[in-house]
mmCIF file of C-alpha atoms and ligand atoms in Angstrom:
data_model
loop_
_atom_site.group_PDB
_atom_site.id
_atom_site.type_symbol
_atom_site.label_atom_id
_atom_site.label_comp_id
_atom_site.label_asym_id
_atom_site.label_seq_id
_atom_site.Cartn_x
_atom_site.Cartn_y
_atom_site.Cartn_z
ATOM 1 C CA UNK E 17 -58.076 27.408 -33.653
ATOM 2 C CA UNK E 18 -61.598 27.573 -32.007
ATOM 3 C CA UNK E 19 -61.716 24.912 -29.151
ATOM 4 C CA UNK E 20 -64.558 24.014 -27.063
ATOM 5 C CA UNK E 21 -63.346 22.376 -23.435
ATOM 6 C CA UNK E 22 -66.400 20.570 -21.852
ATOM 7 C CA UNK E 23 -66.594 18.142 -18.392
ATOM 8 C CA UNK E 24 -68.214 18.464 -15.289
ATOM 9 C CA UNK E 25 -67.385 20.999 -12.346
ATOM 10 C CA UNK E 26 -63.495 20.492 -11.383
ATOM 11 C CA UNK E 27 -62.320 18.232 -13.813
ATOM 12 C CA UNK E 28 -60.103 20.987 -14.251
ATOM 13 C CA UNK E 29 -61.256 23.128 -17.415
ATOM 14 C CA UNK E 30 -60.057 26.484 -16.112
ATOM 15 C CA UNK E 31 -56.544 25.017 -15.171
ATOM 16 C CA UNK E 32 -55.695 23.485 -18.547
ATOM 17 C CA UNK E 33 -57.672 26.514 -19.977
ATOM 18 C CA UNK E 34 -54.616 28.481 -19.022
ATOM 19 C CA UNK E 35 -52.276 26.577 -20.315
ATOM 20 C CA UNK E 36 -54.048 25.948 -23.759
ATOM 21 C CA UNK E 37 -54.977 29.078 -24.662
ATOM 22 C CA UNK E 38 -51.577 30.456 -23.510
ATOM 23 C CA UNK E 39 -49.620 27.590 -25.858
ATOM 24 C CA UNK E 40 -51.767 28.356 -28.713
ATOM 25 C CA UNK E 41 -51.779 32.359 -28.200
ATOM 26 C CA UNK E 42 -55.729 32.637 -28.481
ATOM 27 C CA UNK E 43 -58.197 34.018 -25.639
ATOM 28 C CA UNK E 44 -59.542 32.289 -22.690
ATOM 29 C CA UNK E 45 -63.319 32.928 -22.903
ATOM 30 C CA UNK E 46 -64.827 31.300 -19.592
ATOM 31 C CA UNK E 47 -68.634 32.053 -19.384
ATOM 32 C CA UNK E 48 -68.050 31.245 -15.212
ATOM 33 C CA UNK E 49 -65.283 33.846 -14.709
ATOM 34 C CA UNK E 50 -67.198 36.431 -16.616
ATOM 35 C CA UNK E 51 -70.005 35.810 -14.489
ATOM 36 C CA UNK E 52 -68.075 36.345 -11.277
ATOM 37 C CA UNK E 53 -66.531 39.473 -12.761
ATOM 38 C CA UNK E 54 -70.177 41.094 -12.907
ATOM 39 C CA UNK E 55 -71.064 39.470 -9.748
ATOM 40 C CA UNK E 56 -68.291 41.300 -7.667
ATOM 41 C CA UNK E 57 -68.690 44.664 -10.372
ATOM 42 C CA UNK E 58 -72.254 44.702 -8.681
ATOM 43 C CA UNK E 59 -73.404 45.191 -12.439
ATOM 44 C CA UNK E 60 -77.080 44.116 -14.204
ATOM 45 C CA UNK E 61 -75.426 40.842 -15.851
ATOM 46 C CA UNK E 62 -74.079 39.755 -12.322
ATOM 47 C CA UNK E 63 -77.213 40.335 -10.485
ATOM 48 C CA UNK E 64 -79.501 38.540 -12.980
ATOM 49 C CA UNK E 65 -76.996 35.635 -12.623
ATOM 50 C CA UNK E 66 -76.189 35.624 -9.204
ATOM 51 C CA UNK E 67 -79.363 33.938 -8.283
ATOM 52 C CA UNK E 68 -78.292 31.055 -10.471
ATOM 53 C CA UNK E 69 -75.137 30.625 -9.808
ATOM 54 C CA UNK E 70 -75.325 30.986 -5.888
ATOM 55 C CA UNK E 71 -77.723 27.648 -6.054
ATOM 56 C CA UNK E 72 -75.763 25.690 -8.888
ATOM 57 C CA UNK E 73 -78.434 26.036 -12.092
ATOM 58 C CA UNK E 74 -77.447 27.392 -14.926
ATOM 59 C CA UNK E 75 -78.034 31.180 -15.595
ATOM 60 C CA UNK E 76 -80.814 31.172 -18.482
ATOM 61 C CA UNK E 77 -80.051 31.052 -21.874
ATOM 62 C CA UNK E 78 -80.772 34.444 -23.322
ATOM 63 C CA UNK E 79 -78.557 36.182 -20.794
ATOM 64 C CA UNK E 80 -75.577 33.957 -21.463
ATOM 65 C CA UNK E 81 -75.705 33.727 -25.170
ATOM 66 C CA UNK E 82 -76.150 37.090 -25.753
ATOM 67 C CA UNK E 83 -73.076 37.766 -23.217
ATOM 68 C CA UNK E 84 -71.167 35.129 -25.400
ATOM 69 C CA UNK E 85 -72.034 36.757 -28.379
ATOM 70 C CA UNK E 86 -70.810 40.118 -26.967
ATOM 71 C CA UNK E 87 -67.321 38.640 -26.235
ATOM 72 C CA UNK E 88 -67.027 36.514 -29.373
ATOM 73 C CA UNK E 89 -67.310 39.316 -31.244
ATOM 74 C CA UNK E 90 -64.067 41.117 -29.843
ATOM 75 C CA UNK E 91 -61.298 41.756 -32.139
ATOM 76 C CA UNK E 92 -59.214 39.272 -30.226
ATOM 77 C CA UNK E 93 -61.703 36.774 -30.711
ATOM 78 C CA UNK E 94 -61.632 36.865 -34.803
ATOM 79 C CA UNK E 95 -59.110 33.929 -35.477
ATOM 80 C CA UNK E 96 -59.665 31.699 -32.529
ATOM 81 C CA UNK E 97 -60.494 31.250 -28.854
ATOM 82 C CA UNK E 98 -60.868 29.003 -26.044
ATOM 83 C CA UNK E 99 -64.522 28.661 -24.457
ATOM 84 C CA UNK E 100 -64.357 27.289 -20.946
ATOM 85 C CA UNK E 101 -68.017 26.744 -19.844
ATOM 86 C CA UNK E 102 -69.941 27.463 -22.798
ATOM 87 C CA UNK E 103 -71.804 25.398 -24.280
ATOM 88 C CA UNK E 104 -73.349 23.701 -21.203
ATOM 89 C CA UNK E 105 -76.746 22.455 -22.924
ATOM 90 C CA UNK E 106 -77.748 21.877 -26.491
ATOM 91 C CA UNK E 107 -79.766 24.845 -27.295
ATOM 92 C CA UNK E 108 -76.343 26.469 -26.532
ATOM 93 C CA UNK E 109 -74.438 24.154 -28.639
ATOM 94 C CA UNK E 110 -76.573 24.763 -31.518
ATOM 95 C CA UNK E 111 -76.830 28.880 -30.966
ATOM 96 C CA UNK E 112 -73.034 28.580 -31.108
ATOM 97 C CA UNK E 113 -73.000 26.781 -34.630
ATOM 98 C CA UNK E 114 -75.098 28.775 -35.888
ATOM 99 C CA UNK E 115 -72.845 32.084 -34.635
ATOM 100 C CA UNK E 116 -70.120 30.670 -36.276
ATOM 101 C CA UNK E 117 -71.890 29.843 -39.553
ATOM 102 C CA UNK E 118 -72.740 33.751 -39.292
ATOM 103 C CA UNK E 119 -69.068 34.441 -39.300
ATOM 104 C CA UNK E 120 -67.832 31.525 -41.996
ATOM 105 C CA UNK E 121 -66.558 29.704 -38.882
ATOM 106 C CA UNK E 122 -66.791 26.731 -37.007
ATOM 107 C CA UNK E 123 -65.245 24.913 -34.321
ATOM 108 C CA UNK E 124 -62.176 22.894 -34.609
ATOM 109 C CA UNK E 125 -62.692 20.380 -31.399
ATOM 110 C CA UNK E 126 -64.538 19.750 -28.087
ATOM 111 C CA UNK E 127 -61.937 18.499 -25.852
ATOM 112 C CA UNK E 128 -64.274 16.013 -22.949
ATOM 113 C CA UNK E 129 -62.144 16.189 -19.796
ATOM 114 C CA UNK E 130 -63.132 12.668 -18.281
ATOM 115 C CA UNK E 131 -62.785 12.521 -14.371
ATOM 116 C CA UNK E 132 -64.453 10.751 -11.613
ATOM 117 C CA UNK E 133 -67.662 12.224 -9.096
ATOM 118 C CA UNK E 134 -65.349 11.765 -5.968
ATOM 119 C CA UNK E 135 -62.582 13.277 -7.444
ATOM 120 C CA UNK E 136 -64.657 16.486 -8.216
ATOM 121 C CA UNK E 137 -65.700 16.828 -4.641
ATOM 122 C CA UNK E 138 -61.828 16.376 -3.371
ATOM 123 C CA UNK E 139 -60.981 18.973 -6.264
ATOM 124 C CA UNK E 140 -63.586 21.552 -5.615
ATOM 125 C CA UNK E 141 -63.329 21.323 -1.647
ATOM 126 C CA UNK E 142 -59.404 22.496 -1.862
ATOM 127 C CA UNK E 143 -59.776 25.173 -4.664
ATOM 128 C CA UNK E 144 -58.665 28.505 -4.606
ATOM 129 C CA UNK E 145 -58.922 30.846 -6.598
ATOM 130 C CA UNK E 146 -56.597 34.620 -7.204
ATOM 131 C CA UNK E 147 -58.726 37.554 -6.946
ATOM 132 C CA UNK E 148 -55.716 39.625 -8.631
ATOM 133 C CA UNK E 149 -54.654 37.061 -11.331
ATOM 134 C CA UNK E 150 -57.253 34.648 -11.846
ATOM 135 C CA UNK E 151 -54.857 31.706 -10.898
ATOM 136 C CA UNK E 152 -56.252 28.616 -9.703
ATOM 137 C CA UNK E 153 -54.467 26.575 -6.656
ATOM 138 C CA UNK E 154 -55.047 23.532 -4.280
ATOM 139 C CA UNK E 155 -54.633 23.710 -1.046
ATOM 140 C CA UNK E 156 -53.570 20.286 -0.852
ATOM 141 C CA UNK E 157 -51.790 19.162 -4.513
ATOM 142 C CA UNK E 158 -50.116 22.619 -4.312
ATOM 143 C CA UNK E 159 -49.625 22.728 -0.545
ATOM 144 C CA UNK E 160 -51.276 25.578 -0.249
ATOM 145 C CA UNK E 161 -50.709 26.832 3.541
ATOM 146 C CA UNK E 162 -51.529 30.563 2.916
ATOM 147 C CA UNK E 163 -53.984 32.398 0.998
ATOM 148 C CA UNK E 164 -51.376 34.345 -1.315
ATOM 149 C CA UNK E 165 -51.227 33.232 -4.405
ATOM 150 C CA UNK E 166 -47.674 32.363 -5.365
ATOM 151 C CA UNK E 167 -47.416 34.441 -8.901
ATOM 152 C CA UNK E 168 -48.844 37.567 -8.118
ATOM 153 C CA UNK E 169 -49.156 37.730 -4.241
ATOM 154 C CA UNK E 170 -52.937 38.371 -4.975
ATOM 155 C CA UNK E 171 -55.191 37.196 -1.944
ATOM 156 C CA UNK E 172 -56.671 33.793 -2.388
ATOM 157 C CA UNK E 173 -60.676 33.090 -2.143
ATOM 158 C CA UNK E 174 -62.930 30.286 -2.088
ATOM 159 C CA UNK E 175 -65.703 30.162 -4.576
ATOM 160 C CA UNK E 176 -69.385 30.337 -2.740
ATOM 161 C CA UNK E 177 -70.722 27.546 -5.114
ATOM 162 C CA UNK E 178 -67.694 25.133 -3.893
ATOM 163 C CA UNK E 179 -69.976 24.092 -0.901
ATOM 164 C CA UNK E 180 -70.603 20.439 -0.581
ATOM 165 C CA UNK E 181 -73.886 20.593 -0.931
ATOM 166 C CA UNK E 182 -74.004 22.990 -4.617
ATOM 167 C CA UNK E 183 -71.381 21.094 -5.919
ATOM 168 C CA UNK E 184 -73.543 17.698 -5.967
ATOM 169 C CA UNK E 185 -76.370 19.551 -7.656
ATOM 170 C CA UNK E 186 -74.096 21.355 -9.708
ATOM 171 C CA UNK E 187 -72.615 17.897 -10.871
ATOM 172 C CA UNK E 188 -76.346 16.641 -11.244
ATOM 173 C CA UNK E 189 -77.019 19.809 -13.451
ATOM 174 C CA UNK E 190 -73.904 18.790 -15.534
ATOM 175 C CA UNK E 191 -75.732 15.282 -16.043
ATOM 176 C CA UNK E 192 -78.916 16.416 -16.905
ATOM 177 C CA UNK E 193 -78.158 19.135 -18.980
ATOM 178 C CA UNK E 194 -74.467 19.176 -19.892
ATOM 179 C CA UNK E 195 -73.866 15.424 -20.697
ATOM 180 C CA UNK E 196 -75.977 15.345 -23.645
ATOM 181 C CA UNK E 197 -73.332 17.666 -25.404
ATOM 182 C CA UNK E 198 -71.013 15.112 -25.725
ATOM 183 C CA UNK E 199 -73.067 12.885 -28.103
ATOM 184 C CA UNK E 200 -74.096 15.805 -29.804
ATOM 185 C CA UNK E 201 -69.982 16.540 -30.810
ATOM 186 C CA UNK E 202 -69.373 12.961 -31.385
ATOM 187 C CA UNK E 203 -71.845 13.267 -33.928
ATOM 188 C CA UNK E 204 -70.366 16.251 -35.516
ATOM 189 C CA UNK E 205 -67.029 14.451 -35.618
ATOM 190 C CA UNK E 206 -65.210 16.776 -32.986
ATOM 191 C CA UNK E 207 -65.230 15.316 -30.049
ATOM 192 C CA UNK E 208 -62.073 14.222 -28.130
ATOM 193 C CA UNK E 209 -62.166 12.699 -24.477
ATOM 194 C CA UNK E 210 -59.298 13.128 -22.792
ATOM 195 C CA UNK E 211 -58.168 11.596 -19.046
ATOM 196 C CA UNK E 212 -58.422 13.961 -16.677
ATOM 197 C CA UNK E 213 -56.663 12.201 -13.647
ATOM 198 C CA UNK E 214 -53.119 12.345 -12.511
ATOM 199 C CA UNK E 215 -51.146 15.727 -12.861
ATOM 200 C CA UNK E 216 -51.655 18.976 -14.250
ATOM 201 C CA UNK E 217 -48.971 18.534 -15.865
ATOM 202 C CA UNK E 218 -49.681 14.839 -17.716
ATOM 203 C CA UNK E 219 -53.384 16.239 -18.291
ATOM 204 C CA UNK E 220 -52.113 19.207 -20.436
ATOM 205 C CA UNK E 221 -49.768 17.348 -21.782
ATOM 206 C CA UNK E 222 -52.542 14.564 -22.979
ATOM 207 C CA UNK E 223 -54.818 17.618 -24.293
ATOM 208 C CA UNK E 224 -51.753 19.029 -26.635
ATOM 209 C CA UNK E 225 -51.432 15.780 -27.931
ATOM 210 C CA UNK E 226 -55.058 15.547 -29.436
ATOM 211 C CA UNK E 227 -54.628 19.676 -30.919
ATOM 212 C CA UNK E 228 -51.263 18.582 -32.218
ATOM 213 C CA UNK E 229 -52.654 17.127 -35.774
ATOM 214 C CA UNK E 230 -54.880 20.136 -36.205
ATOM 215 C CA UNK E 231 -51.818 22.397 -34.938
ATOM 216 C CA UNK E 232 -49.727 21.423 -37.729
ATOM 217 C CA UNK E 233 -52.672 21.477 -40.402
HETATM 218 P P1 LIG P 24 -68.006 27.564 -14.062
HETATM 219 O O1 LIG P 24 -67.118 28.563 -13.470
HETATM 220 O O2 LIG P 24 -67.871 27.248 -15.511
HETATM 221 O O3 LIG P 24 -67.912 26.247 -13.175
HETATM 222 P P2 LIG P 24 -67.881 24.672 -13.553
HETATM 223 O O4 LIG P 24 -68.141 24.248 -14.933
HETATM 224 O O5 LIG P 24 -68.766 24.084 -12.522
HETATM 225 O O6 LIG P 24 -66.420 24.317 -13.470
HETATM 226 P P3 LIG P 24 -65.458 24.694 -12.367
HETATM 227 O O7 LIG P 24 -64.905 26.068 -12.616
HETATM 228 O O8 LIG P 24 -66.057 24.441 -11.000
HETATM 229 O O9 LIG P 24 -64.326 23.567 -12.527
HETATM 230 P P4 LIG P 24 -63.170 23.404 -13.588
HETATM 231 O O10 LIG P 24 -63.477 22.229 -14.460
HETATM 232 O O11 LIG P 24 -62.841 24.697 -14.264
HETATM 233 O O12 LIG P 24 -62.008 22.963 -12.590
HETATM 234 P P5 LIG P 24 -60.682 23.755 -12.121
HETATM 235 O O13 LIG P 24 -59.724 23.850 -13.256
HETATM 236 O O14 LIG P 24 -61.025 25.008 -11.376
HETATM 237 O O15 LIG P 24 -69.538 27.968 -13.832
HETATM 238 C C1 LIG P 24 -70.011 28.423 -12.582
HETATM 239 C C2 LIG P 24 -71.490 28.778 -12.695
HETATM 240 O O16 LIG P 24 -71.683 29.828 -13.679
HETATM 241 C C3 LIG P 24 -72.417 27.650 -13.161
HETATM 242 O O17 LIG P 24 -72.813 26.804 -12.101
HETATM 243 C C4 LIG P 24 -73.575 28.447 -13.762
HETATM 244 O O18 LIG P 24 -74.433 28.949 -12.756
HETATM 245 C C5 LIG P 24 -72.880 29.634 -14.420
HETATM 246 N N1 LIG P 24 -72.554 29.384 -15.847
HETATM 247 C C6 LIG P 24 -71.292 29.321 -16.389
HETATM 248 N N2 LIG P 24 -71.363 29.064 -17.705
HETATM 249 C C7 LIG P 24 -72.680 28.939 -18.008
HETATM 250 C C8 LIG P 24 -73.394 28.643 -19.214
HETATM 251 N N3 LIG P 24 -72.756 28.413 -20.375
HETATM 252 N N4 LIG P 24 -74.747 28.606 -19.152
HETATM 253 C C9 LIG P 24 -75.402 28.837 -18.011
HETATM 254 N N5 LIG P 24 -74.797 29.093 -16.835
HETATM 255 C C10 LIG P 24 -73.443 29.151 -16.828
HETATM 256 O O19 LIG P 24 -60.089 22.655 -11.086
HETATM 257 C C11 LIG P 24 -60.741 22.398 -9.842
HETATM 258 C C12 LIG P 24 -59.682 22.191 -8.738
HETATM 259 O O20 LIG P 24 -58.939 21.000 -9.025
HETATM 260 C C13 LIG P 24 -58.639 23.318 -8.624
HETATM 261 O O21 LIG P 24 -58.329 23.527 -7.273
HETATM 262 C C14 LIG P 24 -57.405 22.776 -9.376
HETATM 263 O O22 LIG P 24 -56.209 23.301 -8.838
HETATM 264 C C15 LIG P 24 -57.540 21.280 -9.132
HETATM 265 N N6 LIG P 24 -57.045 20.480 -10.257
HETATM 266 C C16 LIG P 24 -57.255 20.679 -11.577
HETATM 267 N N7 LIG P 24 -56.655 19.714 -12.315
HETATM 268 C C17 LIG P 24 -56.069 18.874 -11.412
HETATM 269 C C18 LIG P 24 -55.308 17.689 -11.527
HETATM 270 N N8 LIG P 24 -55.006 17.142 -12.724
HETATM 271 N N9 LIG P 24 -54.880 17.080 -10.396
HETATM 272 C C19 LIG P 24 -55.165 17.615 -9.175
HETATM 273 N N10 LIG P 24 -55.881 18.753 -9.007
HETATM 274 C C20 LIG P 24 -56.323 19.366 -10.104
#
């Protein structure tokens, strides 16, 4: 299955990410993770993007598409995936149909996580994130009182864009640029908003229930 997840900075993409891709047994492909990757590898990619990120804009398009192209073209990649991140504008969106089209593919959904602005901020202020395993915690909805991370005993960080201050631009970059994606899938017929308050748990479980009809296609 090829899913697109899409919503705005911490309505919880990367959690349910996790437990998506690991229910359906396809790859996690988060443009933001990659990023950080180079970023902390000190490597070309992560210093052209580091700029970007480090204010809250979105790291141009010919660096990222060509970085998604790179990765969609793994072996692992061939019979599905999970994109967390990408597409986050519709030059992007298109880029990616056309990709696909390439390959005789196309995407199944675009699951819309729907959450409130003051949520985000109370999200994004507690994260933490596992610099061994990639986990990501709260400090307060998992009563977090160390920085270990409870799977792995990796050390817990806190991402630099989590700041007050980039998180409301990066939430009025989501607006601006991201938003429009949604009409753009409801007009392709793939779009599926889903809830993204209450638990972890109830989220995932409401984001299974929309893949379940294409699951047992
Ligand atoms: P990216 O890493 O993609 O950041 P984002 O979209 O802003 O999303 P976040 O990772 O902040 O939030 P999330 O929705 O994954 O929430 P999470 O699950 O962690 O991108 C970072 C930067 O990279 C961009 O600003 C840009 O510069 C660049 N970039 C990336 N892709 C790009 C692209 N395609 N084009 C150009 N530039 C690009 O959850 C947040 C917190 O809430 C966690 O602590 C979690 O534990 C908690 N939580 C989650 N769900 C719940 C729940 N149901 N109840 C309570 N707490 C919850």
């Amino acid at each position: 299955m090829r899913i697109v997840l899409v919503g705005p900075p911490g309505a919880g993409k990367g959690t349910q990410a996790q437990f998506i891709a690991s229910h359906l047994s396809i790859p996690k492909i988060s443009t933001g993770d990659i990023f950080r990757a180079n970023v902390s590898g000190g490597t070309e990619l992560g210093r052209k993007a580091k700029e970007f990120m480090d204010r809250g804009d979105l790291v141009p398009d010919e660096v990222t598409i060509a970085m998604v192209r790179d990765r969609l073209s793994e072996d692992d990649a061939r019979d599905g995936f999970l994109l967390d991140g990408f597409p986050r504008n519709v030059p992007q969106a298109e880029t990616l149909k056309k990709m696909l089209s390439e390959w005789d593919a196309r995407l199944d959904i675009v699951l819309e996580l729907v959450v409130d602005e003051e949520e985000v901020v109370r999200r994004l202020s507690g994260r933490r994130t596992c610099t061994k395993c990639g986990k990501i915690w709260h400090v307060d909805f998992d009563d977090k009182r160390d920085d270990i991370c409870d799977d792995c005993g990796g050390n817990l960080f806190q991402r630099d864009d989590d700041k007050e201050d980039v998180v409301r631009h990066r939430l009025e970059v989501y607006q601006e640029q991201t938003a429009p994606l949604v009409q753009f899938y409801e007009d392709e017929g793939i779009l599926a908003g889903i809830e993204a308050t209450g638990s972890v748990e109830e989220v995932t479980g409401r984001a299974l229930a929309a893949l379940a009809p294409l699951e047992s296609a």
